[in-house]
Amino acid sequence: MIKISNNSIFYIVCPANYASGGPEDLHQMGLALMQSGKKVFMHYLNYDVEKNSSPVHKEYEHYQIPYTFSIENSSQNIMIFPETFSIFIWEKKYSKIQKIIWWLSVSNFFTSLKAWEENFKENPPKLKHRLLGRIKLPTIENVKKAKIHHLAHSHFSVDFLQKNKIEAIGKISGYMEDMFLTGKSYISQKKDIVTYNAVKNKDFLDKIRKLTPEINWLPMINMTLDEVADCMISAKVYVDFGHHPGREKMPREACLLDCCLIIGKEGSAFFKQDVPIKDEYHFDKTEENIPLIIEKIKDCIANYDSKIKDFADYKHDLLQEKIIFQKNINEIFAINEI
């Protein structure tokens, strides 16, 4: 059990000057802990002081969470690491502090592990330290042996931890920005547009697009949150055949803005608990399914007013996520030491 007192300090490890779903969840965690009365600091790593005036990405400045580069290495304090930074749990300067890995994704854990392995091969001093046991790779076996806690983010990560016999202290998923949580209906603003994340959908979706020149495809790439929202508000369909390393934000944003969803089954998208949509909108990424996917896209465009009703329950659940997030924070990180 994590030991938490009124004097405990929470440090949240986060990449500096980097914006994506994971860092956003980490800042949401910081804000929620502050709102529950905890003392909290963001602890940014990989910060280049010469290139940047601040380690805080502009998208997260509004959270107004204080940050620090120095850690009070005490057993009464708590440090939360994203799974991609789990290699740092063995750092001597963090030796006494209570540590938690928050499994924001599963796939990205293995991507980062591979990158560290390559880094060791290319860096003889690091390789020497590793061979001498001074540096450890965050393999599953090494992580299991470490005296740390684990926190799930998606059902995908719950399933992964259970299969590896790793006990989690709970499950906390992030929520959408307020601009997506209006609860309004956007049905009257829709056009015959199909949108998608151009960064995470490559070859497979390209094949579908080439076969459907009659469809108005609108890619989302290098957009601000406001631009993403505007794009989704005008689109009838959101398509996502990415690898879903964790519980992705864009499909949830699209649902909140009344897009029909057509989703693959990789990563977290395989689990109905993470993507609770009907089977008719859920496809394995195979050549054989391409005609069926095209048919369903056209069905959603032509019969949008009826098809969008299939996503009403999911939208309702997503509107509760922010409340559930704070509730889970309060329960999992309740003070239990005097």
CSV table of C-alpha atoms in Angstrom, one decimal:
chain,number,residue,atom,x,y,z
A,1,MET,CA,0.0,0.0,0.0
A,2,ILE,CA,1.2,3.5,-0.7
A,3,LYS,CA,1.8,5.5,2.5
A,4,ILE,CA,0.4,9.0,2.2
A,5,SER,CA,0.4,11.6,4.9
A,6,ASN,CA,-0.4,15.4,5.0
A,7,ASN,CA,3.3,16.0,4.5
A,8,SER,CA,3.7,13.7,1.4
A,9,ILE,CA,4.9,15.4,-1.8
A,10,PHE,CA,3.9,14.0,-5.2
A,11,TYR,CA,6.3,14.3,-8.1
A,12,ILE,CA,5.0,13.5,-11.5
A,13,VAL,CA,7.7,12.6,-14.1
A,14,CYS,CA,7.0,13.9,-17.5
A,15,PRO,CA,8.9,14.7,-20.8
A,16,ALA,CA,9.7,18.3,-21.1
A,17,ASN,CA,8.2,20.5,-23.9
A,18,TYR,CA,6.3,17.6,-25.4
A,19,ALA,CA,2.6,17.4,-26.1
A,20,SER,CA,0.6,14.2,-26.7
A,21,GLY,CA,-2.0,12.1,-24.9
A,22,GLY,CA,0.4,10.8,-22.2
A,23,PRO,CA,1.8,14.1,-21.0
A,24,GLU,CA,-1.7,15.5,-21.0
A,25,ASP,CA,-2.9,12.7,-18.7
A,26,LEU,CA,0.1,13.4,-16.4
A,27,HIS,CA,-0.8,17.0,-16.1
A,28,GLN,CA,-4.4,16.1,-15.4
A,29,MET,CA,-3.1,13.8,-12.7
A,30,GLY,CA,-1.1,16.7,-11.2
A,31,LEU,CA,-4.1,19.1,-11.3
A,32,ALA,CA,-6.5,16.5,-9.7
A,33,LEU,CA,-4.0,15.8,-6.9
A,34,MET,CA,-3.6,19.5,-6.2
A,35,GLN,CA,-7.4,19.8,-6.1
A,36,SER,CA,-7.6,17.0,-3.6
A,37,GLY,CA,-5.3,19.0,-1.3
A,38,LYS,CA,-1.9,17.4,-2.1
A,39,LYS,CA,1.4,19.1,-2.6
A,40,VAL,CA,2.4,18.4,-6.2
A,41,PHE,CA,5.3,19.1,-8.6
A,42,MET,CA,5.8,18.2,-12.2
A,43,HIS,CA,9.3,16.7,-12.6
A,44,TYR,CA,10.4,17.2,-16.2
A,45,LEU,CA,13.1,15.1,-17.8
A,46,ASN,CA,15.0,15.5,-21.0
A,47,TYR,CA,14.9,19.3,-20.6
A,48,ASP,CA,17.3,21.3,-22.8
A,49,VAL,CA,17.7,24.5,-21.0
A,50,GLU,CA,19.6,26.1,-23.9
A,51,LYS,CA,16.8,25.5,-26.4
A,52,ASN,CA,13.8,26.2,-24.2
A,53,SER,CA,12.9,28.9,-21.7
A,54,SER,CA,10.5,26.7,-19.9
A,55,PRO,CA,10.1,22.9,-19.7
A,56,VAL,CA,6.3,23.3,-19.7
A,57,HIS,CA,4.7,22.8,-23.2
A,58,LYS,CA,2.3,25.7,-24.0
A,59,GLU,CA,-0.7,23.3,-24.2
A,60,TYR,CA,-0.2,22.5,-20.5
A,61,GLU,CA,0.5,26.0,-19.1
A,62,HIS,CA,-3.1,26.4,-18.1
A,63,TYR,CA,-2.9,23.6,-15.6
A,64,GLN,CA,-0.6,25.9,-13.6
A,65,ILE,CA,1.2,23.0,-11.8
A,66,PRO,CA,4.5,24.0,-10.2
A,67,TYR,CA,7.6,22.1,-11.4
A,68,THR,CA,10.9,21.3,-9.8
A,69,PHE,CA,14.2,19.7,-10.9
A,70,SER,CA,15.2,18.8,-7.4
A,71,ILE,CA,13.6,15.8,-5.5
A,72,GLU,CA,13.2,15.4,-1.8
A,73,ASN,CA,14.3,11.7,-1.7
A,74,SER,CA,12.1,10.7,1.3
A,75,SER,CA,10.0,7.6,2.0
A,76,GLN,CA,7.0,9.8,2.8
A,77,ASN,CA,7.0,11.1,-0.8
A,78,ILE,CA,5.5,9.6,-4.0
A,79,MET,CA,6.9,9.7,-7.5
A,80,ILE,CA,4.7,8.8,-10.5
A,81,PHE,CA,6.5,7.6,-13.7
A,82,PRO,CA,4.9,7.0,-17.1
A,83,GLU,CA,5.8,3.5,-18.3
A,84,THR,CA,8.1,4.9,-21.0
A,85,PHE,CA,10.3,6.4,-18.3
A,86,SER,CA,10.4,3.3,-16.1
A,87,ILE,CA,14.2,3.0,-16.6
A,88,PHE,CA,14.6,5.8,-14.1
A,89,ILE,CA,13.0,4.0,-11.2
A,90,TRP,CA,16.5,2.7,-10.2
A,91,GLU,CA,18.1,6.1,-10.1
A,92,LYS,CA,20.0,6.6,-6.8
A,93,LYS,CA,18.5,10.0,-6.3
A,94,TYR,CA,15.1,8.4,-6.2
A,95,SER,CA,16.1,5.5,-4.0
A,96,LYS,CA,14.0,6.2,-0.9
A,97,ILE,CA,10.9,7.7,-2.5
A,98,GLN,CA,7.8,5.6,-3.1
A,99,LYS,CA,7.5,4.9,-6.8
A,100,ILE,CA,4.5,4.2,-9.1
A,101,ILE,CA,4.5,3.3,-12.8
A,102,TRP,CA,1.4,4.6,-14.5
A,103,TRP,CA,0.8,2.4,-17.5
A,104,LEU,CA,-0.6,5.0,-19.9
A,105,SER,CA,0.2,2.6,-22.7
A,106,VAL,CA,1.5,-1.0,-23.2
A,107,SER,CA,2.9,-0.8,-26.7
A,108,ASN,CA,5.0,2.3,-26.0
A,109,PHE,CA,6.6,0.5,-23.1
A,110,PHE,CA,8.1,-2.0,-25.4
A,111,THR,CA,9.0,0.7,-28.0
A,112,SER,CA,10.9,2.6,-25.3
A,113,LEU,CA,12.6,-0.6,-24.0
A,114,LYS,CA,13.9,-1.4,-27.5
A,115,ALA,CA,15.2,2.2,-27.7
A,116,TRP,CA,17.1,1.8,-24.4
A,117,GLU,CA,18.5,-1.5,-25.6
A,118,GLU,CA,19.8,0.2,-28.8
A,119,ASN,CA,21.2,3.1,-26.7
A,120,PHE,CA,23.2,0.7,-24.5
A,121,LYS,CA,24.7,-1.0,-27.6
A,122,GLU,CA,25.8,2.3,-29.1
A,123,ASN,CA,27.1,3.7,-25.8
A,124,PRO,CA,30.0,1.6,-24.4
A,125,PRO,CA,30.1,3.4,-21.0
A,126,LYS,CA,26.4,2.8,-20.4
A,127,LEU,CA,26.8,-0.8,-21.6
A,128,LYS,CA,29.7,-1.3,-19.0
A,129,HIS,CA,27.5,0.1,-16.2
A,130,ARG,CA,24.7,-2.2,-17.3
A,131,LEU,CA,26.9,-5.2,-17.2
A,132,LEU,CA,28.2,-4.2,-13.8
A,133,GLY,CA,24.5,-4.0,-12.6
A,134,ARG,CA,24.6,-0.2,-12.1
A,135,ILE,CA,22.0,0.4,-14.7
A,136,LYS,CA,19.0,-1.9,-15.3
A,137,LEU,CA,16.9,-2.2,-18.4
A,138,PRO,CA,13.2,-1.9,-17.5
A,139,THR,CA,12.3,-5.4,-18.7
A,140,ILE,CA,9.1,-6.9,-17.3
A,141,GLU,CA,11.2,-9.2,-15.1
A,142,ASN,CA,13.2,-6.4,-13.7
A,143,VAL,CA,10.2,-4.2,-13.2
A,144,LYS,CA,8.4,-7.0,-11.4
A,145,LYS,CA,11.4,-7.4,-9.0
A,146,ALA,CA,11.5,-3.7,-8.2
A,147,LYS,CA,9.7,-2.5,-5.0
A,148,ILE,CA,7.3,-0.2,-6.7
A,149,HIS,CA,3.5,0.1,-7.3
A,150,HIS,CA,1.6,-0.1,-10.6
A,151,LEU,CA,-1.4,1.9,-11.8
A,152,ALA,CA,-3.4,0.9,-14.9
A,153,HIS,CA,-4.8,3.4,-17.4
A,154,SER,CA,-6.9,1.3,-19.8
A,155,HIS,CA,-8.4,-2.2,-19.7
A,156,PHE,CA,-5.6,-3.0,-22.2
A,157,SER,CA,-3.0,-2.2,-19.4
A,158,VAL,CA,-5.1,-4.0,-16.8
A,159,ASP,CA,-5.1,-7.2,-19.0
A,160,PHE,CA,-1.4,-6.8,-19.6
A,161,LEU,CA,-0.5,-6.4,-15.9
A,162,GLN,CA,-2.7,-9.4,-14.9
A,163,LYS,CA,-1.1,-11.6,-17.6
A,164,ASN,CA,2.3,-10.7,-16.2
A,165,LYS,CA,1.2,-11.3,-12.6
A,166,ILE,CA,1.7,-7.7,-11.6
A,167,GLU,CA,-0.8,-6.3,-9.1
A,168,ALA,CA,-2.2,-2.8,-9.8
A,169,ILE,CA,-3.3,-0.4,-7.0
A,170,GLY,CA,-6.1,0.7,-9.3
A,171,LYS,CA,-7.1,2.1,-12.7
A,172,ILE,CA,-7.2,5.8,-13.6
A,173,SER,CA,-8.0,7.0,-17.2
A,174,GLY,CA,-7.6,10.6,-18.4
A,175,TYR,CA,-10.4,12.8,-19.6
A,176,MET,CA,-11.0,15.1,-22.5
A,177,GLU,CA,-10.4,18.9,-22.6
A,178,ASP,CA,-13.4,21.0,-21.6
A,179,MET,CA,-14.0,22.1,-25.2
A,180,PHE,CA,-15.0,18.5,-25.9
A,181,LEU,CA,-17.2,18.2,-22.8
A,182,THR,CA,-20.0,20.6,-23.7
A,183,GLY,CA,-22.6,17.8,-24.0
A,184,LYS,CA,-24.1,19.7,-27.0
A,185,SER,CA,-25.5,18.1,-30.1
A,186,TYR,CA,-23.4,18.9,-33.2
A,187,ILE,CA,-25.6,16.9,-35.6
A,188,SER,CA,-27.0,19.9,-37.5
A,189,GLN,CA,-23.4,21.1,-38.3
A,190,LYS,CA,-22.4,17.9,-40.1
A,191,LYS,CA,-21.2,17.6,-43.7
A,192,ASP,CA,-20.3,14.6,-45.9
A,193,ILE,CA,-16.8,14.5,-44.5
A,194,VAL,CA,-14.7,11.6,-43.2
A,195,THR,CA,-11.8,12.6,-40.9
A,196,TYR,CA,-8.8,10.7,-39.5
A,197,ASN,CA,-5.5,11.2,-37.7
A,198,ALA,CA,-3.0,11.3,-40.6
A,199,VAL,CA,0.0,10.6,-38.3
A,200,LYS,CA,-1.3,7.3,-36.9
A,201,ASN,CA,-3.1,6.0,-40.0
A,202,LYS,CA,-0.7,5.1,-42.8
A,203,ASP,CA,-0.7,2.3,-45.4
A,204,PHE,CA,-4.0,0.5,-44.6
A,205,LEU,CA,-6.1,3.7,-44.6
A,206,ASP,CA,-4.3,4.9,-47.7
A,207,LYS,CA,-5.5,1.8,-49.5
A,208,ILE,CA,-9.1,2.6,-48.5
A,209,ARG,CA,-8.7,6.3,-49.5
A,210,LYS,CA,-7.4,5.4,-53.0
A,211,LEU,CA,-10.4,3.2,-53.5
A,212,THR,CA,-12.8,5.9,-52.5
A,213,PRO,CA,-12.0,9.1,-54.4
A,214,GLU,CA,-15.7,10.1,-54.2
A,215,ILE,CA,-15.4,10.4,-50.4
A,216,ASN,CA,-14.4,13.8,-49.0
A,217,TRP,CA,-11.4,12.7,-46.7
A,218,LEU,CA,-10.1,15.3,-44.3
A,219,PRO,CA,-6.8,14.5,-42.6
A,220,MET,CA,-5.9,15.9,-39.2
A,221,ILE,CA,-2.2,16.7,-39.0
A,222,ASN,CA,-0.3,19.4,-37.1
A,223,MET,CA,-3.5,20.9,-35.8
A,224,THR,CA,-4.2,22.7,-32.6
A,225,LEU,CA,-6.9,21.3,-30.3
A,226,ASP,CA,-9.3,24.0,-31.6
A,227,GLU,CA,-8.6,23.0,-35.2
A,228,VAL,CA,-9.1,19.3,-34.3
A,229,ALA,CA,-12.5,20.2,-32.7
A,230,ASP,CA,-13.6,22.2,-35.7
A,231,CYS,CA,-12.7,19.4,-38.0
A,232,MET,CA,-14.6,16.8,-36.0
A,233,ILE,CA,-17.6,19.0,-35.6
A,234,SER,CA,-18.0,19.2,-39.4
A,235,ALA,CA,-17.3,15.5,-40.0
A,236,LYS,CA,-19.9,12.7,-40.0
A,237,VAL,CA,-17.3,9.9,-39.6
A,238,TYR,CA,-14.0,9.4,-37.8
A,239,VAL,CA,-11.9,6.5,-38.9
A,240,ASP,CA,-9.0,5.1,-36.9
A,241,PHE,CA,-6.9,2.0,-37.8
A,242,GLY,CA,-3.9,3.1,-35.7
A,243,HIS,CA,-2.1,0.8,-33.3
A,244,HIS,CA,-3.8,2.3,-30.1
A,245,PRO,CA,-0.9,1.9,-27.6
A,246,GLY,CA,-3.2,3.1,-24.9
A,247,ARG,CA,-6.7,4.5,-24.5
A,248,GLU,CA,-6.5,7.0,-27.4
A,249,LYS,CA,-8.0,10.4,-27.0
A,250,MET,CA,-9.0,11.2,-30.6
A,251,PRO,CA,-11.7,8.5,-30.9
A,252,ARG,CA,-13.2,9.8,-27.7
A,253,GLU,CA,-13.0,13.4,-28.8
A,254,ALA,CA,-14.7,12.4,-32.1
A,255,CYS,CA,-17.5,10.6,-30.3
A,256,LEU,CA,-18.1,13.6,-28.0
A,257,LEU,CA,-18.4,15.8,-31.1
A,258,ASP,CA,-21.0,13.4,-32.7
A,259,CYS,CA,-18.9,11.5,-35.3
A,260,CYS,CA,-19.7,8.0,-36.1
A,261,LEU,CA,-16.6,5.9,-35.3
A,262,ILE,CA,-15.1,3.2,-37.4
A,263,ILE,CA,-12.2,1.7,-35.5
A,264,GLY,CA,-9.6,-1.1,-35.9
A,265,LYS,CA,-8.8,-3.8,-33.2
A,266,GLU,CA,-5.2,-3.2,-32.5
A,267,GLY,CA,-3.9,-2.5,-28.9
A,268,SER,CA,-6.5,-1.0,-26.6
A,269,ALA,CA,-9.1,-0.9,-29.4
A,270,PHE,CA,-9.3,-4.7,-29.1
A,271,PHE,CA,-11.0,-4.3,-25.8
A,272,LYS,CA,-14.7,-3.4,-25.7
A,273,GLN,CA,-14.1,-1.9,-22.2
A,274,ASP,CA,-11.8,0.7,-23.8
A,275,VAL,CA,-13.7,1.2,-27.1
A,276,PRO,CA,-17.4,0.3,-26.4
A,277,ILE,CA,-18.8,0.4,-29.9
A,278,LYS,CA,-21.0,-2.1,-31.8
A,279,ASP,CA,-19.3,-4.8,-33.8
A,280,GLU,CA,-20.6,-3.3,-37.1
A,281,TYR,CA,-18.2,-0.4,-36.6
A,282,HIS,CA,-15.3,-2.5,-35.3
A,283,PHE,CA,-13.0,-4.1,-37.9
A,284,ASP,CA,-9.8,-6.2,-38.0
A,285,LYS,CA,-7.3,-4.6,-40.2
A,286,THR,CA,-7.3,-7.1,-43.1
A,287,GLU,CA,-7.5,-6.8,-46.9
A,288,GLU,CA,-10.7,-8.9,-46.8
A,289,ASN,CA,-12.4,-6.3,-44.6
A,290,ILE,CA,-11.6,-3.3,-46.9
A,291,PRO,CA,-14.9,-3.6,-48.9
A,292,LEU,CA,-16.9,-4.0,-45.7
A,293,ILE,CA,-15.2,-0.9,-44.2
A,294,ILE,CA,-15.9,1.2,-47.3
A,295,GLU,CA,-19.5,0.0,-47.2
A,296,LYS,CA,-19.8,1.0,-43.5
A,297,ILE,CA,-18.2,4.4,-44.1
A,298,LYS,CA,-20.7,5.1,-46.9
A,299,ASP,CA,-23.6,3.8,-44.8
A,300,CYS,CA,-22.7,6.2,-42.0
A,301,ILE,CA,-22.5,9.1,-44.4
A,302,ALA,CA,-25.8,8.3,-46.1
A,303,ASN,CA,-27.7,7.4,-43.0
A,304,TYR,CA,-25.9,9.6,-40.4
A,305,ASP,CA,-29.0,10.7,-38.5
A,306,SER,CA,-29.9,7.1,-37.6
A,307,LYS,CA,-26.4,5.7,-37.3
A,308,ILE,CA,-25.2,8.4,-34.8
A,309,LYS,CA,-27.7,7.1,-32.3
A,310,ASP,CA,-25.6,4.0,-31.9
A,311,PHE,CA,-22.9,6.1,-30.2
A,312,ALA,CA,-25.2,8.0,-27.7
A,313,ASP,CA,-24.4,5.7,-24.8
A,314,TYR,CA,-20.6,6.0,-25.4
A,315,LYS,CA,-20.9,9.8,-25.5
A,316,HIS,CA,-22.9,9.8,-22.3
A,317,ASP,CA,-20.1,7.7,-20.6
A,318,LEU,CA,-17.4,10.0,-21.9
A,319,LEU,CA,-19.1,13.0,-20.4
A,320,GLN,CA,-18.7,11.4,-17.0
A,321,GLU,CA,-15.0,10.7,-17.3
A,322,LYS,CA,-13.7,13.9,-15.6
A,323,ILE,CA,-15.9,13.3,-12.5
A,324,ILE,CA,-14.8,9.6,-12.4
A,325,PHE,CA,-11.1,10.7,-12.8
A,326,GLN,CA,-11.2,12.9,-9.7
A,327,LYS,CA,-13.2,10.3,-7.7
A,328,ASN,CA,-10.5,7.7,-8.5
A,329,ILE,CA,-7.7,10.1,-7.6
A,330,ASN,CA,-9.4,10.8,-4.2
A,331,GLU,CA,-9.9,7.1,-3.4
A,332,ILE,CA,-6.5,5.8,-4.6
A,333,PHE,CA,-4.4,8.6,-3.1
A,334,ALA,CA,-6.3,9.1,0.1
A,335,ILE,CA,-4.3,10.1,3.2
A,336,ASN,CA,-3.7,6.9,5.3
A,337,GLU,CA,-0.9,8.0,7.6
A,338,ILE,CA,-1.0,10.4,10.5
